[in-house]
């Protein structure tokens, strides 16, 4: 009976015809407008803007976000190692383009510590202080090395804006190629470990500014450790005025942020503590003249107004391409993950590919205006949302506030101590550091995820952020490979009275059918886990088919020798030993075969012996308690060439020792694949495939009922006695069908 019948697949041609008609019906002008709207989302939301309801709250939100953005812009510029004023540009330009192109209504576009630090590492590696030394001879004759800070800073700004430009191009290309899915590979544990490591790096880089200790700018592997060591070596040169200001700022900011969090329902808008602290600190610094009296490190000069656009230096692209790619992906991932949180909260959708394009154009545009890479900052976005921001208009207004700071307030901020800015950055890291608390929870829920988290975190601290991210990605993908390489498997048994089959080890009352083993393998089968399949098969059935076959041949060989010598006789009931003669066949069972036995030409004659009864020769033949083996392929999603070949070999090995192999609950695609790879032949036909395990079991039972009970063993043995020339049996050390592998592969390709 044929157990497997393909049903008719749907007619694809009919569907295509239908689609064509629908397309023609569709009005093309409407379509064009839809496409335009998807590229320029402002056309979608601006016409629906509710002025009365939203405008006031957007303005309030924009003003408070603008003040925070001004500050964070200044602070994050310290991370990029460019003059502080350039942070203001980075808080202004990207918003202008994102306003038109972005799909998230709540994110506040601009600098973010992690991304700023990644840009900073490129800047420091390409323009270290050592490249800008001036030797000036004093009157006393001592040579003193000075750094030409002006040309150094100009070069650094140029590098930062070139990186930004390149990041923009990469994001645009990824967006155009619709690669928004790339972010799926940045799993939550990976991002968690990465941002925690980044927070640590940011903390160390800001620590030296709070202490006002000068260190070399280390770069690359272990740079963070070297920086820490040097900070502690030079801790004696700490500037006390800066340290006090920094510590006060950290304590006050953290305390007030805590209050904001605790009483968020009672306070109408969160206290903009960073802004207040900065104004107070600037006032104190100016009044007490900290720079002159205590040599405090202050912001010093903020450029007034805007700079003309500068083209990027294309010749630098090759040096920064790898870093730019990781910055592009990280910047995008951070923005989209923050955007998604608010999109879910307010029930609207974010378009991943459009975000890529929006950030790409923003970065290309702001790269021309001496900015560094923009994404979004969690803390700033939280301010924008919690102060009542409803749409991107709030972002535009915050850009307006930053513009006022650039044009008018720049001079007023010049006495501000850098350590206060650094302290503002450190105070904002609390959320990122708190992620460490996720690890124990992750470990309880899923150990692999916890390992990814810890690995990415450690790698990013040791190798630097870009290599660390790559290492974490590779590690994450490896864990998937390893999970597939060691999939779950188990023998199945029948739940009595039903057609259900469940794992024998996990369920109490399941019964394995008589003489049938059922192996369930839960994973695609491919070159990496073939050995897993073979070993799970061995432990399920309890013997090794090849070994059984070889042992049987050995036993046959000995029986035949004894028959030749007349020491064994074959009767109707099988073989009996001559009682008068001591049975010489009882010799120790050595596995290394005697050499003369192996040199006999290959000529097999099948001789049936009841292998499960006592044999008159002392060869240890493993018992084969089963007559059928069923593979449950319900969870196998694909096979490769190696798998098909191995499964074919397994089938043949079991057939040789009289165990029939069946396949159940497979997917259609698997049979197609087997056909392509020349799996079927005269012996292996499609009637060994069944829709369910139960079907296969029922088929086996019916086969056994009809089977002829009489086994023609003695005929075979009398044939042995009569034949004058010795009949020899050869062992197979390797599967016999590996010879026609070549043609199989050809057909499969």
XYZ file of C-alpha atoms in Angstrom:
749
model
C 0.000 0.000 0.000
C 1.285 3.452 -0.843
C 1.407 5.440 2.343
C 2.531 8.717 0.914
C 0.578 10.654 -1.664
C 1.383 14.172 -2.830
C -1.671 16.427 -2.934
C -2.080 18.875 -5.752
C -0.207 22.091 -5.104
C -1.994 25.377 -5.775
C -1.788 26.659 -9.280
C 0.741 29.474 -9.248
C -0.156 30.754 -12.691
C -3.744 31.542 -11.621
C -2.473 33.620 -8.717
C -0.142 35.623 -10.932
C -3.014 36.474 -13.301
C -5.099 37.759 -10.380
C -2.242 39.925 -9.112
C -1.783 41.452 -12.544
C -5.447 42.465 -12.725
C -5.321 43.979 -9.257
C -2.242 45.980 -10.152
C -3.854 47.415 -13.260
C -6.930 48.409 -11.273
C -4.788 50.259 -8.779
C -4.668 53.958 -9.469
C -1.094 54.880 -10.295
C -1.178 58.473 -8.993
C -2.291 57.288 -5.569
C 0.519 54.734 -5.643
C 3.120 57.379 -6.460
C 1.948 59.493 -3.528
C 2.106 56.465 -1.210
C 5.718 55.834 -2.239
C 6.651 59.490 -1.760
C 5.013 59.438 1.671
C 6.979 56.365 2.691
C 10.240 58.157 1.769
C 9.260 61.499 3.285
C 7.109 60.615 6.292
C 6.476 64.269 7.201
C 3.871 64.337 4.402
C 2.028 61.681 6.365
C 1.921 63.186 9.840
C 2.177 66.958 9.426
C -1.203 67.386 7.661
C -2.778 65.496 10.585
C -1.058 67.644 13.238
C -3.534 68.723 15.939
C -2.362 72.237 16.688
C -4.656 72.946 19.656
C -3.946 69.697 21.467
C -0.273 69.221 20.729
C 1.468 72.501 20.038
C 1.771 73.781 23.602
C 3.068 70.499 24.986
C 5.493 70.142 22.051
C 6.867 73.626 22.767
C 7.300 72.945 26.496
C 8.917 69.608 25.728
C 11.123 71.158 23.029
C 12.433 73.826 25.374
C 13.343 71.420 28.174
C 14.829 68.893 25.737
C 16.752 71.707 24.026
C 18.408 72.720 27.306
C 19.407 69.111 28.036
C 20.562 68.646 24.435
C 22.755 71.738 24.631
C 24.407 70.366 27.711
C 24.744 66.805 26.513
C 26.140 68.089 23.233
C 28.897 69.902 25.106
C 29.491 66.924 27.397
C 29.596 64.241 24.702
C 32.035 66.284 22.641
C 34.539 65.426 25.389
C 34.105 61.765 24.424
C 34.847 62.451 20.769
C 38.001 64.352 21.786
C 36.984 67.439 19.815
C 36.589 70.971 21.189
C 33.419 71.181 23.268
C 31.629 73.702 21.043
C 31.325 71.192 18.229
C 28.962 69.190 20.416
C 26.421 71.956 19.966
C 26.468 71.527 16.202
C 25.916 67.799 16.667
C 22.867 68.530 18.796
C 21.468 70.842 16.102
C 22.048 69.693 12.500
C 20.904 66.035 12.588
C 17.485 67.013 13.976
C 16.736 69.189 10.949
C 16.834 66.318 8.469
C 15.384 63.711 10.816
C 12.357 65.974 11.271
C 11.451 65.425 7.606
C 12.543 61.814 7.156
C 12.214 59.990 10.479
C 9.343 57.730 11.474
C 9.663 57.907 15.273
C 7.743 60.761 16.928
C 9.508 60.711 20.261
C 13.210 60.159 19.883
C 15.504 63.096 20.444
C 18.166 62.858 17.753
C 21.740 63.855 18.574
C 24.868 62.555 20.300
C 24.893 59.415 22.429
C 27.804 58.420 24.742
C 28.513 54.969 23.252
C 28.550 56.206 19.673
C 30.501 59.336 20.590
C 33.118 57.182 22.266
C 33.378 54.944 19.193
C 33.927 58.017 17.010
C 36.407 59.262 19.602
C 38.471 56.088 19.346
C 38.797 56.601 15.575
C 39.726 60.244 16.119
C 42.370 59.427 18.721
C 43.910 56.633 16.675
C 44.177 58.829 13.565
C 45.209 62.090 15.234
C 47.090 61.355 18.470
C 48.838 64.153 20.363
C 52.244 62.846 19.270
C 51.572 64.051 15.710
C 51.310 67.672 16.800
C 54.373 68.308 18.946
C 56.129 71.664 18.827
C 59.617 72.073 20.216
C 60.157 75.497 21.702
C 63.481 76.427 23.244
C 63.322 78.505 26.410
C 65.903 81.119 27.395
C 67.194 78.772 30.075
C 68.157 76.336 27.328
C 65.708 73.640 28.382
C 63.641 72.167 25.595
C 59.970 71.920 26.427
C 57.520 70.059 24.215
C 54.233 71.774 23.583
C 51.278 70.534 21.603
C 50.022 72.564 18.703
C 46.456 72.338 19.976
C 44.951 74.436 17.208
C 46.071 72.281 14.304
C 45.418 69.137 16.379
C 41.839 70.159 17.124
C 41.218 71.174 13.522
C 42.457 67.783 12.347
C 40.333 65.972 14.929
C 37.188 67.834 13.921
C 37.894 66.966 10.308
C 38.323 63.270 11.157
C 35.165 63.198 13.287
C 33.077 64.802 10.553
C 34.578 62.502 7.894
C 33.649 59.444 9.994
C 30.151 60.877 10.315
C 29.890 61.383 6.565
C 31.052 57.816 5.896
C 28.652 56.414 8.521
C 25.847 58.310 6.794
C 26.771 56.791 3.436
C 26.899 53.266 4.925
C 23.511 53.749 6.603
C 22.023 55.048 3.361
C 23.319 52.058 1.416
C 22.028 49.614 4.050
C 18.664 51.388 4.008
C 18.481 51.340 0.211
C 19.290 47.622 0.188
C 16.477 47.118 2.745
C 18.831 45.687 5.360
C 16.827 46.873 8.350
C 16.787 43.249 9.506
C 20.529 43.419 10.347
C 19.476 44.640 13.777
C 17.831 41.313 14.564
C 21.317 39.926 14.969
C 21.926 42.408 17.775
C 20.024 40.417 20.387
C 19.031 42.046 23.667
C 21.736 40.291 25.719
C 24.318 41.383 23.149
C 23.182 45.023 23.249
C 23.012 44.864 27.052
C 26.576 43.610 27.409
C 27.830 46.029 24.780
C 26.246 49.140 26.304
C 27.391 48.169 29.803
C 30.965 47.832 28.537
C 30.549 51.153 26.742
C 29.298 52.746 29.959
C 32.455 51.506 31.668
C 34.615 52.930 28.872
C 32.747 56.238 28.992
C 33.164 56.327 32.750
C 36.940 55.844 32.523
C 37.304 58.465 29.794
C 35.313 60.972 31.871
C 37.091 60.081 35.089
C 40.295 61.679 33.869
C 38.378 64.860 33.002
C 36.736 64.987 36.443
C 40.167 64.582 38.052
C 41.730 66.817 35.376
C 44.634 64.375 35.021
C 46.406 64.358 31.683
C 47.042 60.865 30.291
C 48.204 59.582 26.958
C 45.370 58.695 24.634
C 45.577 54.955 24.397
C 43.859 53.157 21.633
C 43.009 49.644 20.537
C 43.203 46.470 22.583
C 43.374 46.887 26.404
C 43.469 50.679 25.983
C 40.950 51.132 28.781
C 43.161 49.211 31.230
C 46.240 51.281 30.326
C 44.250 54.493 30.770
C 43.081 53.386 34.234
C 46.625 52.471 35.273
C 47.947 55.844 34.146
C 45.143 57.745 35.880
C 46.087 56.098 39.166
C 49.797 56.660 38.587
C 49.176 60.380 38.160
C 46.437 60.748 40.712
C 48.731 63.109 42.640
C 48.283 65.791 39.980
C 44.505 65.855 40.510
C 43.013 69.329 40.404
C 41.053 69.630 43.647
C 38.713 72.381 42.395
C 37.681 70.218 39.429
C 37.310 67.097 41.541
C 35.056 68.837 44.084
C 32.895 70.389 41.349
C 32.629 67.039 39.555
C 31.736 65.025 42.643
C 29.154 67.577 43.749
C 27.585 67.500 40.284
C 27.435 63.687 40.239
C 25.864 63.519 43.712
C 23.315 66.272 43.062
C 22.344 64.997 39.585
C 21.922 61.411 40.755
C 19.929 62.420 43.818
C 17.558 64.646 41.862
C 17.144 62.048 39.089
C 16.144 59.575 41.802
C 13.595 62.076 43.129
C 12.280 62.594 39.589
C 11.835 58.850 39.236
C 10.165 58.381 42.628
C 7.667 61.208 42.261
C 7.152 61.120 38.532
C 3.360 61.092 38.977
C 3.322 64.100 41.313
C 5.754 66.433 39.474
C 4.219 67.819 36.267
C 7.599 67.930 34.504
C 10.875 66.407 35.741
C 13.322 68.855 37.317
C 15.909 69.740 34.612
C 18.679 69.272 37.133
C 21.568 69.135 34.670
C 20.641 72.565 33.353
C 20.328 74.054 36.841
C 23.638 72.555 37.978
C 25.378 73.879 34.884
C 24.065 77.417 35.332
C 25.092 77.392 39.011
C 28.500 75.888 38.220
C 29.146 78.426 35.467
C 28.203 81.243 37.858
C 30.488 79.956 40.625
C 33.379 79.375 38.231
C 33.016 82.865 36.773
C 32.570 84.545 40.190
C 35.406 82.720 41.953
C 37.626 82.837 38.846
C 38.534 79.180 39.317
C 40.695 79.015 36.208
C 43.161 81.677 37.389
C 43.194 80.801 41.076
C 43.002 77.001 40.969
C 44.025 76.291 37.381
C 40.678 74.550 36.782
C 40.050 73.089 33.321
C 37.294 75.153 31.737
C 35.512 75.041 28.387
C 37.428 78.236 27.388
C 36.192 78.945 23.899
C 32.949 78.075 22.195
C 32.777 79.241 18.573
C 30.107 81.893 18.054
C 27.680 81.165 15.238
C 27.944 78.536 12.524
C 30.872 77.281 10.503
C 30.669 76.974 6.702
C 30.267 73.382 5.431
C 33.496 71.446 4.867
C 33.791 68.523 2.415
C 34.896 65.192 3.924
C 38.410 63.906 3.276
C 37.682 60.905 1.050
C 41.279 59.666 1.282
C 40.679 58.825 4.964
C 37.729 56.529 4.214
C 39.829 53.398 3.802
C 41.427 53.808 7.260
C 38.104 54.161 9.030
C 35.824 51.903 6.985
C 35.668 49.015 9.474
C 35.024 51.272 12.455
C 32.483 53.298 10.475
C 30.511 50.170 9.657
C 30.217 49.137 13.295
C 29.361 52.725 14.302
C 26.659 52.843 11.600
C 25.034 49.640 12.827
C 25.311 50.492 16.522
C 23.984 54.022 16.063
C 21.044 52.685 14.079
C 20.369 49.848 16.511
C 20.304 52.191 19.506
C 17.952 54.621 17.779
C 15.575 51.935 16.579
C 15.480 50.086 19.886
C 14.708 53.299 21.787
C 12.218 54.336 19.097
C 10.436 50.985 19.300
C 9.904 51.325 23.043
C 7.972 54.568 22.571
C 6.266 53.401 19.375
C 4.843 50.445 21.314
C 3.837 52.699 24.190
C 1.955 55.140 21.937
C 0.754 52.587 19.391
C 2.364 53.622 16.123
C 4.829 51.832 13.857
C 8.471 52.474 13.009
C 9.825 51.574 9.578
C 13.291 50.048 10.011
C 14.543 50.710 6.494
C 13.224 54.276 6.490
C 15.046 54.903 9.787
C 18.269 53.733 8.135
C 17.711 56.239 5.319
C 16.712 59.041 7.725
C 19.816 58.607 9.883
C 21.972 58.134 6.801
C 20.897 61.440 5.285
C 21.132 63.140 8.693
C 24.717 61.977 9.126
C 25.768 62.869 5.577
C 24.235 66.314 6.068
C 25.686 66.950 9.512
C 29.051 65.447 8.497
C 29.401 68.407 6.166
C 28.869 70.788 9.106
C 31.639 69.479 11.384
C 29.364 67.281 13.516
C 29.901 63.811 14.908
C 27.590 60.814 14.454
C 24.013 61.230 15.617
C 21.677 58.648 17.039
C 19.441 59.156 20.065
C 20.196 59.287 23.766
C 17.961 57.435 26.171
C 18.062 60.110 28.825
C 17.269 62.914 26.385
C 14.459 60.975 24.732
C 13.015 60.265 28.167
C 13.042 64.007 28.885
C 11.331 64.753 25.564
C 8.615 62.169 26.180
C 8.048 62.820 29.874
C 7.748 66.582 29.396
C 4.847 65.876 27.059
C 6.420 65.779 23.586
C 3.843 64.493 21.114
C 5.602 64.641 17.713
C 8.848 65.462 15.927
C 7.922 69.160 16.308
C 9.271 68.973 19.874
C 12.591 67.831 18.382
C 12.600 70.757 15.963
C 11.984 73.205 18.802
C 14.771 71.636 20.849
C 17.043 72.241 17.843
C 15.898 75.871 17.961
C 16.990 76.124 21.598
C 20.390 74.624 20.706
C 20.656 77.192 17.899
C 20.087 80.020 20.375
C 22.858 78.518 22.501
C 25.175 78.411 19.484
C 24.427 81.951 18.375
C 24.016 83.779 21.691
C 24.809 81.752 24.792
C 28.138 80.318 23.711
C 30.164 83.064 25.394
C 28.263 82.685 28.648
C 29.198 79.000 28.949
C 32.946 79.582 28.549
C 33.826 79.676 32.284
C 32.081 76.284 32.826
C 34.422 73.601 34.160
C 34.858 70.552 31.944
C 34.674 68.354 35.023
C 31.054 69.439 35.528
C 30.233 68.335 31.975
C 32.049 65.043 32.534
C 30.092 64.594 35.763
C 26.822 65.147 33.859
C 27.860 62.324 31.491
C 28.729 60.028 34.412
C 25.435 60.777 36.159
C 23.615 59.757 32.980
C 25.363 56.363 32.915
C 23.467 54.987 35.892
C 20.824 53.307 33.732
C 23.450 51.620 31.601
C 25.372 50.350 34.626
C 22.189 49.020 36.213
C 21.955 46.495 33.362
C 24.501 44.385 35.250
C 21.602 43.390 37.497
C 19.990 41.650 34.487
C 22.730 39.020 34.375
C 21.602 36.835 37.341
C 18.030 36.926 36.008
C 19.262 36.005 32.513
C 21.353 33.187 33.974
C 18.260 31.710 35.634
C 16.188 32.042 32.458
C 18.680 31.098 29.762
C 22.324 30.384 30.436
C 23.375 30.900 26.815
C 21.943 34.430 26.779
C 23.752 35.234 29.996
C 26.991 33.968 28.437
C 26.458 36.158 25.364
C 25.906 39.154 27.656
C 29.040 38.555 29.725
C 31.181 37.648 26.705
C 30.170 40.771 24.758
C 30.747 42.950 27.810
C 34.218 41.555 28.537
C 35.216 41.549 24.852
C 34.107 45.167 24.425
C 36.098 46.243 27.470
C 39.240 44.399 26.394
C 39.156 44.775 22.606
C 37.511 48.167 22.329
C 33.929 48.786 21.272
C 33.997 48.026 17.555
C 35.948 44.752 17.800
C 34.052 43.847 20.964
C 30.737 44.185 19.166
C 32.001 42.002 16.332
C 33.299 39.400 18.792
C 29.941 39.383 20.584
C 28.087 38.947 17.275
C 30.299 36.037 16.256
C 29.927 34.471 19.705
C 26.140 34.837 19.507
C 26.042 33.140 16.100
C 28.352 30.383 17.362
C 25.976 29.645 20.232
C 23.244 29.080 17.641
C 25.484 26.690 15.710
C 26.364 24.839 18.903
C 22.708 24.590 19.921
C 21.913 23.090 16.508
C 24.941 20.819 16.712
C 23.731 19.239 19.949
C 19.981 19.099 19.430
C 17.531 17.325 21.668
C 16.558 13.781 20.698
C 14.871 10.868 22.343
C 13.183 7.513 21.899
C 9.396 7.689 21.663
C 6.723 5.412 23.063
C 2.978 5.182 22.579
C 0.527 6.718 25.023
C -1.760 3.678 25.473
C -5.132 3.942 23.778
C -4.153 6.944 21.625
C -2.178 7.672 18.504
C 0.182 9.959 20.432
C 3.890 9.254 20.862
C 5.943 10.885 23.584
C 9.510 10.743 24.916
C 10.098 7.556 26.892
C 12.402 9.248 29.400
C 10.067 12.129 30.215
C 6.669 10.414 30.382
C 5.736 7.632 32.775
C 3.171 5.381 31.146
C 4.271 5.378 27.526
C 4.910 1.980 25.915
C 7.375 1.293 23.131
C 5.779 -0.873 20.413
C 7.080 -4.475 20.373
C 10.261 -4.729 18.312
C 10.056 -1.120 17.116
C 12.287 1.797 18.108
C 11.209 5.353 17.315
C 13.838 8.098 17.241
C 12.818 11.731 17.346
C 15.497 14.217 16.267
C 14.692 17.897 16.789
C 16.882 19.948 14.505
C 17.772 20.428 10.866
C 20.205 17.673 9.865
C 23.370 18.963 8.181
C 27.097 18.379 8.133
C 27.673 19.706 11.663
C 25.295 17.380 13.505
C 25.425 14.148 11.479
C 27.576 12.587 14.201
C 24.982 13.711 16.723
C 22.317 11.872 14.725
C 24.428 8.699 14.559
C 25.274 8.662 18.268
C 21.672 9.386 19.306
C 20.580 6.542 17.018
C 23.084 4.200 18.647
C 21.930 5.032 22.155
C 18.249 4.764 21.188
C 18.426 1.328 19.557
C 21.145 0.080 21.899
C 23.561 -1.364 19.338
C 25.774 -0.332 16.443
C 24.505 -1.716 13.128
C 27.930 -1.967 11.453
C 29.443 -3.770 14.426
C 26.540 -6.232 14.570
C 27.006 -6.969 10.873
C 30.738 -7.579 11.205
C 30.303 -9.812 14.249
C 27.702 -11.879 12.441
C 30.055 -12.371 9.498
C 32.758 -13.517 11.883
C 30.429 -16.034 13.467
C 29.336 -17.310 10.067
C 32.914 -17.722 9.009
C 33.614 -19.914 12.049
C 30.436 -21.946 11.652
C 31.379 -22.619 8.072
C 34.886 -23.772 9.018
C 33.442 -26.202 11.518
C 30.907 -27.530 9.005
C 33.742 -28.120 6.554
C 35.600 -30.129 9.157
C 32.416 -32.001 9.897
C 32.358 -30.875 13.508
C 29.001 -29.173 13.086
C 25.958 -30.595 11.427
C 22.982 -28.759 10.109
C 19.599 -30.229 10.861
C 16.091 -29.036 10.239
C 16.121 -27.216 13.577
C 19.347 -25.325 12.925
C 22.922 -26.247 13.787
C 24.032 -28.877 16.322
C 27.526 -29.534 17.420
C 28.933 -33.046 17.270
C 28.803 -34.097 20.902
C 31.756 -36.450 20.595
C 34.197 -33.803 19.488
C 35.386 -30.941 21.697
C 34.106 -27.804 20.064
C 37.199 -26.003 18.848
C 35.212 -22.959 17.987
C 35.248 -21.891 21.605
C 38.168 -19.610 21.386
C 38.608 -16.131 22.917
C 36.767 -13.414 21.055
C 39.492 -11.200 19.698
C 38.442 -8.134 17.795
C 41.525 -7.782 15.575
C 40.610 -10.314 12.858
C 43.063 -13.007 11.745
C 44.796 -11.772 8.658
C 44.201 -14.833 6.469
C 40.460 -14.398 6.843
C 40.578 -10.961 5.326
C 42.492 -11.893 2.213
C 39.642 -13.913 0.765
C 37.982 -12.588 -2.398
C 34.698 -10.755 -1.891
C 31.949 -13.233 -2.395
C 28.956 -12.965 -0.125
C 26.301 -15.560 0.300
C 23.549 -14.727 2.713
C 23.052 -17.337 5.373
C 20.219 -16.946 7.788
C 20.825 -17.887 11.353
C 18.628 -17.143 14.332
C 21.010 -14.601 15.795
C 19.146 -14.196 19.043
C 19.472 -17.862 20.019
C 22.584 -19.468 21.529
C 25.299 -19.914 18.919
C 27.625 -22.940 18.967
C 30.614 -20.708 18.333
C 32.022 -18.330 20.850
C 31.618 -15.085 18.967
C 29.933 -12.357 20.882
C 27.198 -11.239 18.480
C 25.165 -8.365 19.914
C 21.458 -9.106 20.118
C 19.150 -7.126 17.825
C 15.863 -6.910 19.703
C 14.079 -4.904 16.990
C 12.785 -5.510 13.495
C 11.817 -1.908 12.656
C 13.172 1.596 13.202
C 11.104 4.738 12.732
C 12.610 8.209 12.390
C 10.235 10.930 13.544
C 11.272 13.879 11.370
C 8.558 16.256 12.539
C 11.109 18.793 13.794
C 13.598 18.483 10.922
C 13.352 21.633 8.830
C 16.017 20.933 6.213
C 18.690 18.469 5.105
C 21.919 18.968 3.207
C 23.799 16.634 0.831
C 25.899 15.142 3.619
C 22.779 14.400 5.646
C 20.991 12.694 2.751
C 24.015 10.525 2.037
C 24.391 9.582 5.710
C 20.698 8.756 6.138
C 20.854 6.585 3.031
C 23.849 4.757 4.512
C 22.026 4.301 7.833
C 19.037 2.778 6.024
C 21.288 0.304 4.186
C 23.259 -0.624 7.315
C 20.038 -1.478 9.138
C 18.508 -3.334 6.185
C 21.640 -5.574 6.158
C 20.886 -6.753 9.667
C 17.165 -7.179 8.869
C 15.848 -4.008 10.468
C 13.457 -2.041 8.260
C 13.728 1.758 8.478
C 10.705 4.065 8.150
C 10.271 7.868 8.202
C 7.310 9.657 9.717
C 5.739 13.128 9.977
C 8.325 14.714 7.672
C 7.707 17.968 5.806
C 7.127 17.894 2.064
C 10.275 19.856 1.363
C 12.328 17.020 2.839
C 11.034 14.444 0.376
C 11.754 16.889 -2.453
C 15.291 17.302 -1.184
C 15.755 13.531 -0.927
C 14.562 13.186 -4.522
C 17.035 15.820 -5.713
C 19.879 14.043 -3.966
C 19.151 10.631 -5.529
C 18.067 9.086 -2.232
C 15.525 6.715 -3.747
C 16.401 3.610 -5.752
C 15.023 0.085 -6.222
C 15.479 -0.789 -2.557
C 14.647 2.539 -0.930
C 11.197 3.509 -2.140
C 8.722 6.166 -1.120
C 6.538 3.660 0.684
C 8.751 3.970 3.765
C 7.410 7.506 4.344
C 4.366 7.975 6.559
C 2.340 11.015 7.566
C 2.433 10.196 11.275
C 4.387 7.893 13.555
C 1.178 6.015 14.332
C 0.572 5.257 10.642
C 4.058 3.767 10.434
C 3.525 1.635 13.551
C 0.190 0.318 12.250
C 1.817 -0.517 8.906
C 4.614 -2.436 10.653
C 2.102 -4.405 12.741
C 0.113 -5.417 9.679
C 3.312 -6.467 7.874
C 4.255 -8.749 10.760
C 0.841 -10.394 10.821
C 1.217 -11.442 7.181
C 4.844 -12.405 7.393
C 5.694 -16.038 6.745
C 6.486 -17.565 10.119
C 8.759 -20.350 8.843
C 12.331 -19.097 8.465
C 14.273 -21.072 5.850
C 17.424 -21.207 7.979
C 18.295 -24.876 7.557
C 18.157 -24.712 3.762
C 20.881 -22.121 3.816
C 22.986 -24.194 6.156
C 22.627 -27.401 4.208
C 23.760 -25.372 1.238
C 26.883 -24.629 3.264
C 27.433 -28.312 3.940
C 27.024 -29.391 0.362
C 29.176 -26.765 -1.276
C 32.609 -28.147 -1.853
C 34.489 -24.925 -2.127
C 34.576 -22.716 0.967
C 32.091 -19.843 0.965
C 33.530 -16.732 2.501
C 32.001 -13.685 4.061
C 33.721 -10.344 4.066
C 33.485 -7.715 6.692
C 32.624 -4.172 5.873
C 34.532 -1.642 7.771
C 32.915 1.214 5.923
C 29.429 1.685 4.487
C 29.278 -0.085 1.170
C 27.500 2.612 -0.745
C 30.152 5.261 -0.407
C 31.421 4.255 -3.840
C 28.652 5.967 -5.746
C 28.994 9.171 -3.769
C 30.373 11.056 -6.765
C 27.271 10.757 -8.896
C 24.994 11.591 -5.983
C 26.766 14.835 -5.370
C 26.572 15.742 -9.041
C 22.846 15.261 -9.042
C 22.451 17.289 -5.928
C 24.293 20.371 -7.057
